[in-house]
Coordinates of C-alpha atoms in Angstrom, one line a residue:
X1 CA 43.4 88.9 144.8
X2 CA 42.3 88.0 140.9
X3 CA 42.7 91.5 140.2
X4 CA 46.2 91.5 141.7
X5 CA 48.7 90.9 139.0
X6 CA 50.4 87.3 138.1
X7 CA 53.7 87.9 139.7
X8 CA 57.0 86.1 138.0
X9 CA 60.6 86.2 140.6
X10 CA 63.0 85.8 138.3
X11 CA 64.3 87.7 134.7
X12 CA 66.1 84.8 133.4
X13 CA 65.3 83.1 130.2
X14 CA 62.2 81.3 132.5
X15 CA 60.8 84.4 133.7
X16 CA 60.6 86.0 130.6
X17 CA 59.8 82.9 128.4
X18 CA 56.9 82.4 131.1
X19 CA 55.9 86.3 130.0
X20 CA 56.3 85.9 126.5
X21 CA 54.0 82.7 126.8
X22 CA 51.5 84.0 128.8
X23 CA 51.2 87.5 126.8
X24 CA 50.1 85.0 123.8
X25 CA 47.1 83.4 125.9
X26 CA 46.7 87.5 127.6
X27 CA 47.2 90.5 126.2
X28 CA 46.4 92.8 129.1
X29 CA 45.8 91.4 132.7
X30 CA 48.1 92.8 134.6
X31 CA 52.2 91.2 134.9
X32 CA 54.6 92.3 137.2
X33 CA 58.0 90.7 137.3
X34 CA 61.0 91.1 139.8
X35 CA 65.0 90.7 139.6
X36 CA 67.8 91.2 141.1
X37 CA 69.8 92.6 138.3
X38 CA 69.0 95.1 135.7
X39 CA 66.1 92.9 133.9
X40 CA 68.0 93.1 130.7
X41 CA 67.3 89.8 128.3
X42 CA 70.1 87.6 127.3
X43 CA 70.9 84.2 127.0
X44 CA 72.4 82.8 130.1
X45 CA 74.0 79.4 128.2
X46 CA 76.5 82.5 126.2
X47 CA 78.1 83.5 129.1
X48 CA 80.5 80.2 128.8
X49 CA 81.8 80.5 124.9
X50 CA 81.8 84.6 124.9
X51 CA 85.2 85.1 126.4
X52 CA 87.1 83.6 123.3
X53 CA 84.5 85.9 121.1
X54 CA 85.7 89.2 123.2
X55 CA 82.4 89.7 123.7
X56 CA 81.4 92.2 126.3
X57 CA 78.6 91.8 128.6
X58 CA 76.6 94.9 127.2
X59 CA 77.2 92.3 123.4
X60 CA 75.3 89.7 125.3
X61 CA 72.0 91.9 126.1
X62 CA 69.4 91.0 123.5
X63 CA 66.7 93.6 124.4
X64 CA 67.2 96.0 127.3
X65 CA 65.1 96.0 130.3
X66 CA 62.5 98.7 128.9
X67 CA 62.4 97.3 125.9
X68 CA 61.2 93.7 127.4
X69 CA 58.6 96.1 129.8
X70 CA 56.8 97.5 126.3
X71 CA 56.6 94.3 124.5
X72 CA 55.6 92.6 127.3
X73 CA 53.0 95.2 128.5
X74 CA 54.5 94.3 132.3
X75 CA 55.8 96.2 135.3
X76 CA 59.6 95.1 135.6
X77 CA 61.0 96.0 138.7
X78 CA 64.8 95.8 138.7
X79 CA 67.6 95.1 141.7
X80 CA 64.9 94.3 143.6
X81 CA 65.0 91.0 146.2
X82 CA 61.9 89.3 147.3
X83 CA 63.0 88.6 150.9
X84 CA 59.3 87.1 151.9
X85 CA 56.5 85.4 150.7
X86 CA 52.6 84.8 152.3
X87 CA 51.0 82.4 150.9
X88 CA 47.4 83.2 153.2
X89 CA 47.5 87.2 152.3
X90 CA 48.9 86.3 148.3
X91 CA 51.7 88.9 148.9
X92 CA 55.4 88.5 148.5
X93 CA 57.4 91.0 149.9
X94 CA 61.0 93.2 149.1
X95 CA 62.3 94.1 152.5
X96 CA 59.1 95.9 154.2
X97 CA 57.1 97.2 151.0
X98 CA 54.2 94.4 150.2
X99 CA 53.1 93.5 146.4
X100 CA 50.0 91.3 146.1
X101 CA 49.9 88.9 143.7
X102 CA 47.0 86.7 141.8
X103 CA 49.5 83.8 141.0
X104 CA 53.2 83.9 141.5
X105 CA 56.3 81.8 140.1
X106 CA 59.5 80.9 141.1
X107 CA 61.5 81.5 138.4
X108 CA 64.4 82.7 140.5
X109 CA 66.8 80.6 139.1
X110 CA 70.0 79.0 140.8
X111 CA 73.6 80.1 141.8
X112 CA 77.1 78.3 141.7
X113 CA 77.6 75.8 143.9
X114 CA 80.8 77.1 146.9
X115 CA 83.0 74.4 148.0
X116 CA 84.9 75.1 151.3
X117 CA 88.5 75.8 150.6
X118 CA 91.1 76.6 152.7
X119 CA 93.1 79.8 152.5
X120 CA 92.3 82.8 150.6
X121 CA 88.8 81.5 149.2
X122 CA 87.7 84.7 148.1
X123 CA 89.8 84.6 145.1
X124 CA 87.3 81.9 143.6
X125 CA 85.5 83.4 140.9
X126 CA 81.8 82.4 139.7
X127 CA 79.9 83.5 136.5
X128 CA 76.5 82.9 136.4
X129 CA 75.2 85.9 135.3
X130 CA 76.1 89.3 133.1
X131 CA 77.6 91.3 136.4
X132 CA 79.7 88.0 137.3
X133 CA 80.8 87.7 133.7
X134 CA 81.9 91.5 133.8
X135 CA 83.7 90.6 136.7
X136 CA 85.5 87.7 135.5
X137 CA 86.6 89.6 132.2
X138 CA 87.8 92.7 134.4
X139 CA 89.9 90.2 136.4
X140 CA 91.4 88.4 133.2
X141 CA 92.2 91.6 131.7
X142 CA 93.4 93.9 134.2
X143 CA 96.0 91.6 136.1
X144 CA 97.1 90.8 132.3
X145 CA 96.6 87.0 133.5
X146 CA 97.7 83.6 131.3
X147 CA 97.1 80.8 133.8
X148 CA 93.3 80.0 134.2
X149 CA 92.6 77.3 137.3
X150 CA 89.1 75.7 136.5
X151 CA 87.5 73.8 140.0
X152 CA 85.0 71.6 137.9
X153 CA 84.9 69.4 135.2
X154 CA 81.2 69.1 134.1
X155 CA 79.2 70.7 131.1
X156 CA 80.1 74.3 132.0
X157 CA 84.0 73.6 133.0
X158 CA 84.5 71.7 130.0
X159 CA 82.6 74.9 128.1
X160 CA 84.6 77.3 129.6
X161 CA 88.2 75.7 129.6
X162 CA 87.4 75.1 125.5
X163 CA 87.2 79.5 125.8
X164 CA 89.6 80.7 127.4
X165 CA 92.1 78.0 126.0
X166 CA 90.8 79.4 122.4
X167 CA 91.5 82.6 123.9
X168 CA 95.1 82.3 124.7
X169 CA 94.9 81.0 128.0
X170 CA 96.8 78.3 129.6
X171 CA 94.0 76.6 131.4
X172 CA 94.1 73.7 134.8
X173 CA 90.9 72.0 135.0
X174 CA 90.3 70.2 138.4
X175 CA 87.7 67.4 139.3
X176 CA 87.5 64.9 142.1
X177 CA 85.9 62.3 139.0
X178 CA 88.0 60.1 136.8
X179 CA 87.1 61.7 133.5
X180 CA 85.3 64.9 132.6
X181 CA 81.4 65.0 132.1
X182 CA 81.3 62.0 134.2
X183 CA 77.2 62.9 135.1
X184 CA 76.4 62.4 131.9
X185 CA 78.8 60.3 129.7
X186 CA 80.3 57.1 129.9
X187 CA 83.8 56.5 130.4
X188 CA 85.1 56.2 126.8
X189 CA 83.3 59.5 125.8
X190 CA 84.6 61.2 128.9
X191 CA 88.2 60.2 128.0
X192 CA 87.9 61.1 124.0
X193 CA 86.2 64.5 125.3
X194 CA 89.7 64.8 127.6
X195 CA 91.8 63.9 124.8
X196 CA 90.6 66.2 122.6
X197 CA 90.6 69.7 125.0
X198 CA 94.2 68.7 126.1
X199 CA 95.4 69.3 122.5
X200 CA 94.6 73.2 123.4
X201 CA 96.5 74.7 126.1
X202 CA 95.0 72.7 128.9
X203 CA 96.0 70.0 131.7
X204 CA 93.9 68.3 133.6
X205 CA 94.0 67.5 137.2
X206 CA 91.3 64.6 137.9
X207 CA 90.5 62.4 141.0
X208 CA 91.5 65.4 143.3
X209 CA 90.2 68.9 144.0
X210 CA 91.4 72.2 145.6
X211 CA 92.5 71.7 149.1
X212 CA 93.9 75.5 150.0
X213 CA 94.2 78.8 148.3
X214 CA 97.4 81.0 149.0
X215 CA 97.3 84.5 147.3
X216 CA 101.1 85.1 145.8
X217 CA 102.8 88.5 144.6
X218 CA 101.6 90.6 141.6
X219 CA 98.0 88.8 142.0
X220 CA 98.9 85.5 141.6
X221 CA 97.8 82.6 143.6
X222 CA 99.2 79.0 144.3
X223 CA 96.7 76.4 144.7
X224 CA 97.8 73.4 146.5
X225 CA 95.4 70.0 145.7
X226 CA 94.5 67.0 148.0
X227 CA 97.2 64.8 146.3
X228 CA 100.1 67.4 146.8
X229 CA 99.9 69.0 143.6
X230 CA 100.7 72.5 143.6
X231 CA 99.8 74.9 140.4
X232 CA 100.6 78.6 140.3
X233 CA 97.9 80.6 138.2
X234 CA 96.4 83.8 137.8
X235 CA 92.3 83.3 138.0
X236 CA 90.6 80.4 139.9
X237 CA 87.3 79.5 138.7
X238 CA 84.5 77.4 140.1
X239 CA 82.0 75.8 137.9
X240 CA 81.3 72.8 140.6
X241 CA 77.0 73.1 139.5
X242 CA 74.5 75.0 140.6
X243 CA 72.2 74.8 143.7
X244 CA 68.5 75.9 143.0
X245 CA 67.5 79.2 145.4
X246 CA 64.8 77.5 147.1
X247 CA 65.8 79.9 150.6
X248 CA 62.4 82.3 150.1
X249 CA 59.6 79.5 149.3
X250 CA 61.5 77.5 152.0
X251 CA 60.9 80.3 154.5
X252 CA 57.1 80.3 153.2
X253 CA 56.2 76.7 154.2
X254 CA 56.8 75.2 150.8
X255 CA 57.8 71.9 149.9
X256 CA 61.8 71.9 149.0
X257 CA 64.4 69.4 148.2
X258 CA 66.7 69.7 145.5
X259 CA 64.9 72.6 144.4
X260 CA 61.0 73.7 145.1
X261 CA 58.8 71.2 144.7
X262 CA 56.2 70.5 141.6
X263 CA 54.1 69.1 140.8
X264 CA 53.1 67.8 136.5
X265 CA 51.4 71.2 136.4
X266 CA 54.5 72.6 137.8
X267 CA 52.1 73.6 141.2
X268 CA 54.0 73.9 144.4
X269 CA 52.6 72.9 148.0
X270 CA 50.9 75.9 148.2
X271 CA 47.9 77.6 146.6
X272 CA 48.7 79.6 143.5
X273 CA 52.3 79.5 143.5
X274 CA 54.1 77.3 141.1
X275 CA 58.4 76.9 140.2
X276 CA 59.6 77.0 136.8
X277 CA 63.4 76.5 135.6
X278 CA 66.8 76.1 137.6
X279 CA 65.2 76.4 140.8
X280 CA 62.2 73.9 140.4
X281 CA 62.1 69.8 141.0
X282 CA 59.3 69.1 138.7
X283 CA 58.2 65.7 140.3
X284 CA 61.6 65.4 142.0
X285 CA 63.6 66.2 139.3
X286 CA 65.8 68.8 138.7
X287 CA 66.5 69.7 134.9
X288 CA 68.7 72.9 134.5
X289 CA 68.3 73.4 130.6
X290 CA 67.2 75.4 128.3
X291 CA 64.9 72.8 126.7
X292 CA 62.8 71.7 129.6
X293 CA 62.8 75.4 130.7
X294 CA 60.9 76.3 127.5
X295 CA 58.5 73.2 128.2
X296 CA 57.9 74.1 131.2
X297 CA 57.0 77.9 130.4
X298 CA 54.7 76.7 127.9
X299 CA 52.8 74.9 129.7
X300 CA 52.4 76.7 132.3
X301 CA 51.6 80.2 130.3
X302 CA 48.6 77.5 130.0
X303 CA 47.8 76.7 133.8
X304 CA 48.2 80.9 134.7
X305 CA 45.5 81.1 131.9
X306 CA 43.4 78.6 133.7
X307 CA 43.6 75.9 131.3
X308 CA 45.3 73.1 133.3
X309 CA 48.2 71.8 131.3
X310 CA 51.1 69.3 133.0
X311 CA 54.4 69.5 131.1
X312 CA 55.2 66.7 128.9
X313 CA 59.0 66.3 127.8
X314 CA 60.4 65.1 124.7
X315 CA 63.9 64.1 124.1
X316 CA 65.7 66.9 124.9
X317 CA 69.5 66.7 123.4
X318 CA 72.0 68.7 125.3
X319 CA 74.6 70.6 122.9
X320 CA 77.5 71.5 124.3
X321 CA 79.6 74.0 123.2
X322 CA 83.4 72.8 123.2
X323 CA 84.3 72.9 119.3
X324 CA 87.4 70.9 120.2
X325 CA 84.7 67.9 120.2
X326 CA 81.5 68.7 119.1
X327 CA 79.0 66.9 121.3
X328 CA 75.6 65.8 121.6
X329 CA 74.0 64.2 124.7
X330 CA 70.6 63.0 125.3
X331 CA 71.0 62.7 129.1
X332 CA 69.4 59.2 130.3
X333 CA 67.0 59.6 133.1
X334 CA 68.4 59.6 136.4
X335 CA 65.6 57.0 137.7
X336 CA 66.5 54.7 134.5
X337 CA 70.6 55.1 134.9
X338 CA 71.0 51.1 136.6
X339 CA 67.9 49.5 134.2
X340 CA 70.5 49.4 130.8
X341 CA 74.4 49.9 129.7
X342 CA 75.9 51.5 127.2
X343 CA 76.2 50.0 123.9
X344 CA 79.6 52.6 122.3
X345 CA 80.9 52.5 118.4
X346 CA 84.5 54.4 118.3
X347 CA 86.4 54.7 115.0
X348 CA 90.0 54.2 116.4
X349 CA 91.8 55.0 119.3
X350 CA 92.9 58.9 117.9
X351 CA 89.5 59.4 116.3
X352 CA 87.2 62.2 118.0
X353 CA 84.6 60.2 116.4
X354 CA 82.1 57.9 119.1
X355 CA 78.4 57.2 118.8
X356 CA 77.6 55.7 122.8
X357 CA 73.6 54.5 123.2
X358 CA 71.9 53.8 126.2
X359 CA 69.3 50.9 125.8
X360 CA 66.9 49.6 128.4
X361 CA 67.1 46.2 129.3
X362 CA 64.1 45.6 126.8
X363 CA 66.1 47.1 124.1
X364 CA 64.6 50.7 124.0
X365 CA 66.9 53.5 123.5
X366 CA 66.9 55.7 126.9
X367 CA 69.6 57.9 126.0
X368 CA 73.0 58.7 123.4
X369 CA 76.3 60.6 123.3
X370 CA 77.4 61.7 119.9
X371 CA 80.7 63.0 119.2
X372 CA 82.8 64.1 116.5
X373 CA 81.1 63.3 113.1
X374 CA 78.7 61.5 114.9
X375 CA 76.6 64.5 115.7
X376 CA 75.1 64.3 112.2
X377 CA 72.9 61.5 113.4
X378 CA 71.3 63.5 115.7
X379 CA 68.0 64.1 114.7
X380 CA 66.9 60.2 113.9
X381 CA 67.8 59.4 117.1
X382 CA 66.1 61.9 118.8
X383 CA 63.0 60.7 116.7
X384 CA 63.8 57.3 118.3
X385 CA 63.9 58.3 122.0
X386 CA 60.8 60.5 121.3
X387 CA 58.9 57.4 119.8
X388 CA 59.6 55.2 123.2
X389 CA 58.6 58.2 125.3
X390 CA 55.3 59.3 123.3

């Protein structure tokens, strides 16, 4: 199959950044890439700060799906689902029509996360992409709605409350943690990070989730939580994380856990198919960001090209996008979380200020939440993680 083409599933910002790296290394062997969706480019991290922007989805769309096919000399195939792969024959399959492939990538990405509910469940909304997003804004605007009920308190519930609260909504965030961002901060950065949304239009609703759904007249809906609390609102909204779509290399014989298998090189278990983004465990891990994404594609732009090339990561600072507290985290390393504590610097009690390191038990600096005016001493410690990881 070498003169079949090398085969990306998946338009997202790995797919294409896998294209856009491997055009640099090959100018003309043949690329074909599938997706769901209309192949148009944009940036999928957006979709969580656009709403208080008024942006519309077709605002969001860097470079349309045609433009993307010229500069990347490929053959895009849009709303197309690859139901079925064959490892043995190299061919992947949507529905009954077979495409073979050279080498093929998982790039397909992940979706939200659905928690069983109770009651009229279908009234959750998800946005995790530029049709979900149109969705979500249709529903916002055309029930005229002011009461926004967030299930989730992570990086993309905190994002999106910090929106729609700058947007004029009054927002209900709901977690079954103790603080927000509990994943990745400590405790006293989780509270100032609380502290500082709740001065917006926001409550917050912690150690308790969503228990049942009941719709109400005129399109409202009363949601009643585990410890009795019952809020009326207008638009529910999960952001509980995202679960990699492993279901087609599953059904293939790969290697899944928490997302498809890889290997350094970012192989999977079987011959000429490798994972790349949301819906790959690179050694285990699963990192759904934008800066081990672009790692990743670069390195393996390399591999496609035959030039074997594992994917190293640097520190890789997360910023996320709630102007109400700017914040910085360089997330510590799941396997390294119980080998150090926290060492945290906080002006004063009211101050959205709070520098919080992670060292190692031999004193090397694993990982580090910034907040506030803190943020400006970003770069040397990035510089600092990188030179205990080089």
């Amino acid at each position: 199959m070498t003169d079949a083409p090398i085969t990306i599933i998946g338009t997202g910002l790995a797919g294409y950044t896998l294209a856009r790296e491997w055009r640099k290394l090959n100018a003309d062997a043949p690329l074909r890439l599938f997706t769901t969706d209309a192949g148009h480019f944009y940036s999928k991290p957006v979709l969580s700060n656009a709403f208080a922007q008024n942006k519309i989805p077709e605002q969001l769309v860097i470079s349309d799906v045609a433009v993307m096919a010229k500069q990347l000399n490929a053959e895009i195939i849009p709303h197309t689902e690859i139901t079925r792969i064959d490892p043995e024959s190299h061919h992947c399959y949507a529905g009954e029509v077979a495409y073979a492939y050279s080498q093929l990538v998982f790039a397909c990405g992940a979706t939200q996360r659905v928690i069983p509910i109770a009651g009229d469940a279908s009234a959750v909304m998800r946005v995790n992409d530029l049709d979900s997003y149109q969705a979500f804004r249709a529903r916002l605007t055309s029930c005229s709605a002011k009461r926004v009920t967030i299930l989730g308190a992570g990086l993309i519930g905190c994002e999106f409350a910090n929106d729609l609260a700058l947007a004029g909504y009054a927002v209900s965030v709901l977690d079954v943690a103790p603080y927000p961002l509990s994943r990745l901060m400590p405790v006293e950065a989780g509270q100032l990070m609380q502290r500082a949304l709740q001065t917006l239009p926001m409550t917050w609703h912690l150690q308790t989730h969503a228990q049942q759904i009941t719709a109400l007249e005129h399109g409202a809906y009363c949601v009643t939580l585990a410890n009795g609390e019952v809020l009326d609102t207008d638009v529910i909204l999960s952001a509980v994380g995202l679960q990699a779509n492993t279901q087609v290399a599953a059904a293939a014989g790969l290697t899944v856990n928490q997302g498809i298998m890889t290997d350094a090189y970012l192989r999977t278990s079987a011959a000429d198919i490798y994972a790349l983004g949301d819906c790959a465990a690179v050694q285990g891990v699963v990192l759904p960001y934008v800066m081990p994404l672009m790692q990743g594609a670069r390195a393996l732009a390399k591999t496609l090209h035959g030039q074997a090339t594992a994917v190293h990561y640097p520190a890789m600072p997360i910023a996320v996008k709630t102007p109400a507290c700017p914040t910085v985290i360089a997330p510590v390393p799941p396997s390294q979380a119980q080998s150090g504590t926290w060492q945290i610097t906080h002006d004063a009690p009211e101050s959205t200020t709070l520098k919080a390191l992670f060292h190692h038990q031999d004193g090397s600096l694993l990982g580090f939440v910034l907040m506030g005016k803190a943020v400006t001493e970003k770069q040397a410690l990035v510089a600092q993680l990188s030179s205990g990881l080089s």
